[in-house]
PDB file of C-alpha atoms in Angstrom:
ATOM      1  CA  GLU A   1     102.701 110.377  82.571  1.00  0.00           C
ATOM      2  CA  PRO A   2     101.449 113.560  84.243  1.00  0.00           C
ATOM      3  CA  GLU A   3     102.436 113.981  87.865  1.00  0.00           C
ATOM      4  CA  VAL A   4     101.874 116.173  90.874  1.00  0.00           C
ATOM      5  CA  THR A   5     104.933 118.237  91.724  1.00  0.00           C
ATOM      6  CA  GLN A   6     105.745 119.720  95.115  1.00  0.00           C
ATOM      7  CA  THR A   7     108.302 122.269  96.219  1.00  0.00           C
ATOM      8  CA  PRO A   8     110.437 122.440  98.218  1.00  0.00           C
ATOM      9  CA  SER A   9     111.281 118.805  98.942  1.00  0.00           C
ATOM     10  CA  HIS A  10     112.640 119.823 102.362  1.00  0.00           C
ATOM     11  CA  GLN A  11     111.830 122.856 104.493  1.00  0.00           C
ATOM     12  CA  VAL A  12     113.433 123.693 107.805  1.00  0.00           C
ATOM     13  CA  THR A  13     111.912 126.499 109.844  1.00  0.00           C
ATOM     14  CA  GLN A  14     111.947 127.947 113.314  1.00  0.00           C
ATOM     15  CA  MET A  15     108.948 127.539 115.585  1.00  0.00           C
ATOM     16  CA  GLY A  16     106.540 130.430 115.139  1.00  0.00           C
ATOM     17  CA  GLN A  17     107.547 131.145 111.552  1.00  0.00           C
ATOM     18  CA  GLU A  18     105.190 130.977 108.594  1.00  0.00           C
ATOM     19  CA  VAL A  19     105.776 128.455 105.830  1.00  0.00           C
ATOM     20  CA  ILE A  20     104.189 128.010 102.433  1.00  0.00           C
ATOM     21  CA  LEU A  21     104.250 124.628 100.769  1.00  0.00           C
ATOM     22  CA  ARG A  22     103.684 124.621  97.041  1.00  0.00           C
ATOM     23  CA  CYS A  23     102.106 122.114  94.692  1.00  0.00           C
ATOM     24  CA  VAL A  24     101.303 121.913  91.014  1.00  0.00           C
ATOM     25  CA  PRO A  25      98.472 119.384  90.581  1.00  0.00           C
ATOM     26  CA  ILE A  26      97.815 117.450  87.395  1.00  0.00           C
ATOM     27  CA  SER A  27      96.463 119.967  84.923  1.00  0.00           C
ATOM     28  CA  ASN A  28      93.016 118.552  84.148  1.00  0.00           C
ATOM     29  CA  HIS A  29      92.237 117.489  87.705  1.00  0.00           C
ATOM     30  CA  LEU A  30      89.509 119.232  89.655  1.00  0.00           C
ATOM     31  CA  TYR A  31      90.009 118.141  93.259  1.00  0.00           C
ATOM     32  CA  PHE A  32      93.071 119.015  95.275  1.00  0.00           C
ATOM     33  CA  TYR A  33      94.141 117.772  98.673  1.00  0.00           C
ATOM     34  CA  TRP A  34      96.710 118.063 101.401  1.00  0.00           C
ATOM     35  CA  TYR A  35      97.609 115.101 103.558  1.00  0.00           C
ATOM     36  CA  ARG A  36     100.365 114.777 106.093  1.00  0.00           C
ATOM     37  CA  GLN A  37     102.334 111.923 107.602  1.00  0.00           C
ATOM     38  CA  ILE A  38     104.153 112.357 110.873  1.00  0.00           C
ATOM     39  CA  LEU A  39     107.165 110.056 111.047  1.00  0.00           C
ATOM     40  CA  GLY A  40     106.067 106.522 111.866  1.00  0.00           C
ATOM     41  CA  GLN A  41     102.367 107.394 111.836  1.00  0.00           C
ATOM     42  CA  LYS A  42      99.435 107.105 109.454  1.00  0.00           C
ATOM     43  CA  VAL A  43      98.792 109.302 106.458  1.00  0.00           C
ATOM     44  CA  GLU A  44      96.213 111.843 107.654  1.00  0.00           C
ATOM     45  CA  PHE A  45      93.760 113.952 105.668  1.00  0.00           C
ATOM     46  CA  LEU A  46      94.000 117.709 106.123  1.00  0.00           C
ATOM     47  CA  VAL A  47      91.841 119.388 103.505  1.00  0.00           C
ATOM     48  CA  SER A  48      90.180 119.031 100.121  1.00  0.00           C
ATOM     49  CA  PHE A  49      89.635 121.891  97.695  1.00  0.00           C
ATOM     50  CA  TYR A  50      87.253 122.127  94.774  1.00  0.00           C
ATOM     51  CA  ASN A  51      85.950 124.966  92.652  1.00  0.00           C
ATOM     52  CA  ASN A  52      88.163 127.481  94.454  1.00  0.00           C
ATOM     53  CA  GLU A  53      86.950 126.680  97.908  1.00  0.00           C
ATOM     54  CA  ILE A  54      87.519 124.224 100.719  1.00  0.00           C
ATOM     55  CA  SER A  55      85.113 121.304 100.317  1.00  0.00           C
ATOM     56  CA  GLU A  56      86.141 119.395 103.422  1.00  0.00           C
ATOM     57  CA  LYS A  57      88.667 119.726 106.228  1.00  0.00           C
ATOM     58  CA  SER A  58      89.761 117.663 109.200  1.00  0.00           C
ATOM     59  CA  GLU A  59      90.115 118.638 112.832  1.00  0.00           C
ATOM     60  CA  ILE A  60      93.841 119.006 112.246  1.00  0.00           C
ATOM     61  CA  PHE A  61      93.204 121.828 109.777  1.00  0.00           C
ATOM     62  CA  ASP A  62      92.685 124.589 112.311  1.00  0.00           C
ATOM     63  CA  ASP A  63      93.027 128.359 111.987  1.00  0.00           C
ATOM     64  CA  GLN A  64      96.784 128.236 111.557  1.00  0.00           C
ATOM     65  CA  PHE A  65      96.355 126.445 108.236  1.00  0.00           C
ATOM     66  CA  SER A  66      95.074 127.891 104.978  1.00  0.00           C
ATOM     67  CA  VAL A  67      95.029 126.835 101.347  1.00  0.00           C
ATOM     68  CA  GLU A  68      94.957 128.839  98.190  1.00  0.00           C
ATOM     69  CA  ARG A  69      94.935 128.378  94.462  1.00  0.00           C
ATOM     70  CA  PRO A  70      96.465 131.714  93.489  1.00  0.00           C
ATOM     71  CA  ASP A  71      96.506 131.022  89.752  1.00  0.00           C
ATOM     72  CA  GLY A  72      95.431 128.291  87.366  1.00  0.00           C
ATOM     73  CA  SER A  73      98.203 125.892  88.244  1.00  0.00           C
ATOM     74  CA  ASN A  74      99.539 126.281  91.796  1.00  0.00           C
ATOM     75  CA  PHE A  75      97.950 125.035  95.008  1.00  0.00           C
ATOM     76  CA  THR A  76      99.505 126.140  98.284  1.00  0.00           C
ATOM     77  CA  LEU A  77      99.309 125.214 101.950  1.00  0.00           C
ATOM     78  CA  LYS A  78     100.235 127.948 104.412  1.00  0.00           C
ATOM     79  CA  ILE A  79     101.010 127.278 108.051  1.00  0.00           C
ATOM     80  CA  ARG A  80     100.883 130.620 109.818  1.00  0.00           C
ATOM     81  CA  SER A  81     102.786 130.020 113.029  1.00  0.00           C
ATOM     82  CA  THR A  82     104.519 126.684 112.976  1.00  0.00           C
ATOM     83  CA  LYS A  83     104.725 124.445 116.010  1.00  0.00           C
ATOM     84  CA  LEU A  84     107.103 121.601 116.747  1.00  0.00           C
ATOM     85  CA  GLU A  85     104.264 119.125 116.197  1.00  0.00           C
ATOM     86  CA  ASP A  86     103.770 120.385 112.638  1.00  0.00           C
ATOM     87  CA  SER A  87     106.943 118.545 111.667  1.00  0.00           C
ATOM     88  CA  ALA A  88     105.815 115.963 109.115  1.00  0.00           C
ATOM     89  CA  MET A  89     105.836 114.997 105.465  1.00  0.00           C
ATOM     90  CA  TYR A  90     103.147 116.986 103.685  1.00  0.00           C
ATOM     91  CA  PHE A  91     101.670 115.423 100.579  1.00  0.00           C
ATOM     92  CA  CYS A  92      99.696 117.244  97.943  1.00  0.00           C
ATOM     93  CA  ALA A  93      97.337 115.159  95.831  1.00  0.00           C
ATOM     94  CA  SER A  94      94.846 115.659  93.047  1.00  0.00           C
ATOM     95  CA  SER A  95      92.057 113.694  91.423  1.00  0.00           C
ATOM     96  CA  GLY A  96      89.712 113.938  88.492  1.00  0.00           C
ATOM     97  CA  ARG A  97      85.972 114.437  88.767  1.00  0.00           C
ATOM     98  CA  ASP A  98      84.895 110.817  88.596  1.00  0.00           C
ATOM     99  CA  ARG A  99      87.901 109.075  90.015  1.00  0.00           C
ATOM    100  CA  GLY A 100      86.773 109.014  93.642  1.00  0.00           C
ATOM    101  CA  GLY A 101      89.563 108.029  95.961  1.00  0.00           C
ATOM    102  CA  LYS A 102      92.066 107.424  93.200  1.00  0.00           C
ATOM    103  CA  LEU A 103      94.484 110.138  94.190  1.00  0.00           C
ATOM    104  CA  PHE A 104      97.733 111.078  92.544  1.00  0.00           C
ATOM    105  CA  PHE A 105     100.211 112.125  95.208  1.00  0.00           C
ATOM    106  CA  GLY A 106     103.219 114.371  94.912  1.00  0.00           C
ATOM    107  CA  SER A 107     106.581 113.360  96.369  1.00  0.00           C
ATOM    108  CA  GLY A 108     105.971 115.429  99.462  1.00  0.00           C
ATOM    109  CA  THR A 109     107.605 118.254 101.390  1.00  0.00           C
ATOM    110  CA  GLN A 110     109.426 117.212 104.533  1.00  0.00           C
ATOM    111  CA  LEU A 111     108.808 120.017 107.027  1.00  0.00           C
ATOM    112  CA  SER A 112     111.063 120.212 110.061  1.00  0.00           C
ATOM    113  CA  VAL A 113     110.147 122.745 112.745  1.00  0.00           C
ATOM    114  CA  LEU A 114     112.977 123.494 115.163  1.00  0.00           C
TER     115      LEU A 114
ATOM    116  CA  GLU B   1      84.852 107.723 113.264  1.00  0.00           C
ATOM    117  CA  ASP B   2      86.148 105.771 110.267  1.00  0.00           C
ATOM    118  CA  LYS B   3      88.797 103.195 111.049  1.00  0.00           C
ATOM    119  CA  VAL B   4      91.202 101.015 109.049  1.00  0.00           C
ATOM    120  CA  VAL B   5      93.301  98.247 110.586  1.00  0.00           C
ATOM    121  CA  GLN B   6      95.994  96.485 108.599  1.00  0.00           C
ATOM    122  CA  SER B   7      97.847  93.280 109.384  1.00  0.00           C
ATOM    123  CA  PRO B   8     100.507  92.213 109.661  1.00  0.00           C
ATOM    124  CA  LEU B   9     102.370  95.414 110.478  1.00  0.00           C
ATOM    125  CA  SER B  10     105.547  93.985 109.028  1.00  0.00           C
ATOM    126  CA  LEU B  11     106.470  91.017 106.890  1.00  0.00           C
ATOM    127  CA  VAL B  12     109.766  89.609 105.612  1.00  0.00           C
ATOM    128  CA  VAL B  13     109.687  87.080 102.781  1.00  0.00           C
ATOM    129  CA  HIS B  14     112.023  85.687 100.175  1.00  0.00           C
ATOM    130  CA  GLU B  15     111.808  86.305  96.456  1.00  0.00           C
ATOM    131  CA  GLY B  16     109.263  84.028  94.839  1.00  0.00           C
ATOM    132  CA  ASP B  17     107.052  83.774  97.919  1.00  0.00           C
ATOM    133  CA  THR B  18     103.356  84.671  97.844  1.00  0.00           C
ATOM    134  CA  VAL B  19     102.075  87.139 100.420  1.00  0.00           C
ATOM    135  CA  THR B  20      98.629  88.144 101.615  1.00  0.00           C
ATOM    136  CA  LEU B  21      98.086  91.510 103.251  1.00  0.00           C
ATOM    137  CA  ASN B  22      94.952  92.173 105.257  1.00  0.00           C
ATOM    138  CA  CYS B  23      92.775  95.208 105.752  1.00  0.00           C
ATOM    139  CA  SER B  24      89.674  95.505 107.906  1.00  0.00           C
ATOM    140  CA  TYR B  25      87.627  98.650 108.115  1.00  0.00           C
ATOM    141  CA  GLU B  26      84.761 100.502 109.705  1.00  0.00           C
ATOM    142  CA  VAL B  27      83.255 103.372 107.769  1.00  0.00           C
ATOM    143  CA  THR B  28      79.981 105.228 107.715  1.00  0.00           C
ATOM    144  CA  ASN B  29      78.450 104.978 104.234  1.00  0.00           C
ATOM    145  CA  PHE B  30      81.124 103.057 102.396  1.00  0.00           C
ATOM    146  CA  ARG B  31      82.005 104.117  98.880  1.00  0.00           C
ATOM    147  CA  SER B  32      85.327 102.440  98.115  1.00  0.00           C
ATOM    148  CA  LEU B  33      88.416 100.798  99.523  1.00  0.00           C
ATOM    149  CA  LEU B  34      91.796 101.606  98.042  1.00  0.00           C
ATOM    150  CA  TRP B  35      95.247 100.110  98.120  1.00  0.00           C
ATOM    151  CA  TYR B  36      98.355 102.217  97.691  1.00  0.00           C
ATOM    152  CA  LYS B  37     102.050 101.332  97.563  1.00  0.00           C
ATOM    153  CA  GLN B  38     104.468 103.641  99.362  1.00  0.00           C
ATOM    154  CA  GLU B  39     108.104 103.166  98.513  1.00  0.00           C
ATOM    155  CA  LYS B  40     110.314 106.120  99.328  1.00  0.00           C
ATOM    156  CA  LYS B  41     107.806 108.931  99.614  1.00  0.00           C
ATOM    157  CA  ALA B  42     104.556 109.322  97.694  1.00  0.00           C
ATOM    158  CA  PRO B  43     101.847 106.664  97.849  1.00  0.00           C
ATOM    159  CA  THR B  44     101.028 105.344  94.403  1.00  0.00           C
ATOM    160  CA  PHE B  45      97.615 103.962  93.537  1.00  0.00           C
ATOM    161  CA  LEU B  46      97.177 100.212  93.109  1.00  0.00           C
ATOM    162  CA  PHE B  47      93.482  99.321  93.288  1.00  0.00           C
ATOM    163  CA  MET B  48      90.064 100.742  93.995  1.00  0.00           C
ATOM    164  CA  LEU B  49      87.415  98.262  95.140  1.00  0.00           C
ATOM    165  CA  THR B  50      83.754  99.064  95.383  1.00  0.00           C
ATOM    166  CA  SER B  51      81.944  95.733  94.986  1.00  0.00           C
ATOM    167  CA  SER B  52      82.232  92.530  96.971  1.00  0.00           C
ATOM    168  CA  GLY B  53      83.687  89.421  95.424  1.00  0.00           C
ATOM    169  CA  ILE B  54      85.107  90.981  92.274  1.00  0.00           C
ATOM    170  CA  GLU B  55      88.843  90.498  92.060  1.00  0.00           C
ATOM    171  CA  LYS B  56      90.948  93.313  90.734  1.00  0.00           C
ATOM    172  CA  LYS B  57      94.199  92.173  89.146  1.00  0.00           C
ATOM    173  CA  SER B  58      97.313  93.873  87.882  1.00  0.00           C
ATOM    174  CA  GLY B  59     100.178  91.604  86.978  1.00  0.00           C
ATOM    175  CA  ARG B  60     101.243  89.710  90.095  1.00  0.00           C
ATOM    176  CA  LEU B  61      99.042  91.806  92.360  1.00  0.00           C
ATOM    177  CA  SER B  62      95.398  91.149  93.035  1.00  0.00           C
ATOM    178  CA  SER B  63      92.846  92.325  95.549  1.00  0.00           C
ATOM    179  CA  ILE B  64      89.335  91.468  96.629  1.00  0.00           C
ATOM    180  CA  LEU B  65      86.753  93.048  98.887  1.00  0.00           C
ATOM    181  CA  ASP B  66      84.228  91.499 101.268  1.00  0.00           C
ATOM    182  CA  LYS B  67      81.678  94.176 102.166  1.00  0.00           C
ATOM    183  CA  LYS B  68      79.778  91.862 104.471  1.00  0.00           C
ATOM    184  CA  GLU B  69      82.828  91.098 106.618  1.00  0.00           C
ATOM    185  CA  LEU B  70      84.306  94.594 106.081  1.00  0.00           C
ATOM    186  CA  PHE B  71      87.563  93.165 104.870  1.00  0.00           C
ATOM    187  CA  SER B  72      89.944  93.259 101.942  1.00  0.00           C
ATOM    188  CA  ILE B  73      93.087  91.374 101.026  1.00  0.00           C
ATOM    189  CA  LEU B  74      95.955  92.221  98.745  1.00  0.00           C
ATOM    190  CA  ASN B  75      97.835  89.282  97.258  1.00  0.00           C
ATOM    191  CA  ILE B  76     101.255  89.437  95.698  1.00  0.00           C
ATOM    192  CA  THR B  77     102.493  86.307  93.953  1.00  0.00           C
ATOM    193  CA  ALA B  78     106.082  85.497  92.972  1.00  0.00           C
ATOM    194  CA  THR B  79     107.379  88.429  95.014  1.00  0.00           C
ATOM    195  CA  GLN B  80     110.379  90.407  93.805  1.00  0.00           C
ATOM    196  CA  THR B  81     112.739  92.710  95.687  1.00  0.00           C
ATOM    197  CA  GLY B  82     111.033  95.614  93.921  1.00  0.00           C
ATOM    198  CA  ASP B  83     107.849  94.780  95.795  1.00  0.00           C
ATOM    199  CA  SER B  84     109.524  95.906  99.022  1.00  0.00           C
ATOM    200  CA  ALA B  85     107.438  98.839 100.244  1.00  0.00           C
ATOM    201  CA  ILE B  86     104.749  99.878 102.662  1.00  0.00           C
ATOM    202  CA  TYR B  87     101.292  98.881 101.445  1.00  0.00           C
ATOM    203  CA  LEU B  88      98.542 101.211 102.557  1.00  0.00           C
ATOM    204  CA  CYS B  89      94.837 100.490 102.726  1.00  0.00           C
ATOM    205  CA  ALA B  90      92.353 103.377 102.810  1.00  0.00           C
ATOM    206  CA  VAL B  91      88.585 103.806 102.801  1.00  0.00           C
ATOM    207  CA  GLU B  92      86.535 106.483 101.113  1.00  0.00           C
ATOM    208  CA  PRO B  93      83.089 107.306 102.504  1.00  0.00           C
ATOM    209  CA  GLU B  94      80.184 108.138 100.252  1.00  0.00           C
ATOM    210  CA  GLY B  95      79.725 111.847  99.675  1.00  0.00           C
ATOM    211  CA  ARG B  96      83.073 112.837 101.130  1.00  0.00           C
ATOM    212  CA  ARG B  97      86.560 113.112  99.749  1.00  0.00           C
ATOM    213  CA  ALA B  98      88.655 112.423 102.841  1.00  0.00           C
ATOM    214  CA  LEU B  99      90.407 109.071 102.817  1.00  0.00           C
ATOM    215  CA  THR B 100      91.129 107.296 106.091  1.00  0.00           C
ATOM    216  CA  PHE B 101      94.355 105.321 105.922  1.00  0.00           C
ATOM    217  CA  GLY B 102      95.559 102.350 107.903  1.00  0.00           C
ATOM    218  CA  SER B 103      99.008 102.139 109.434  1.00  0.00           C
ATOM    219  CA  GLY B 104     100.279 100.095 106.516  1.00  0.00           C
ATOM    220  CA  THR B 105     102.077  96.779 106.143  1.00  0.00           C
ATOM    221  CA  ARG B 106     105.822  97.034 105.658  1.00  0.00           C
ATOM    222  CA  LEU B 107     106.851  94.285 103.238  1.00  0.00           C
ATOM    223  CA  GLN B 108     110.490  93.381 102.809  1.00  0.00           C
ATOM    224  CA  VAL B 109     111.391  90.926 100.063  1.00  0.00           C
ATOM    225  CA  GLN B 110     114.829  89.424 100.455  1.00  0.00           C
ATOM    226  CA  PRO B 111     116.819  88.023  97.487  1.00  0.00           C
TER     227      PRO B 111
END
């Protein structure tokens, strides 16, 4: 069964550094997402991406965050200047055109900001 | 602001028991309610519910939605240790793609 893959599985960085989290969505999907889950808290929506542009973003997704689909397969989340509170599990997800909220999630990248 | 409340927060049962997990919600312009299972890391899709009163079923799992009372339940019959996980409820508003998740119910099934 096709799956969403994310790399790396763990990322440790120093506060103020830039990180790029990488995802390969399911190949025929059209919508791509980033969610995050701070330890012990709810899964939170960050951003959705469709047709090479952001279609929706949350209040969390401020100017330090950006997303990109640099080629036909990868989907990246960049955090420009990491803060301690950015430490979380970041999930990439994708969905087909008519599948609504039926998202396929990757296994996540655990980001630790020291 | 959309809101999802799940109960109980945590549940311990023995193999063979039947469990009912609850989800209440508030959402502007409801489109669907979804259930996901989260074991180690990634949530995996279980059900999408859009209409009241129609039960969705997959093996020992079933779910139903009440759009009047803004409520859904997830039932698991004859529980197995492999059912141990966090069960997440989420709502999808019409015209938007952002899901709002609840805090989840942590289910532990003991042998």
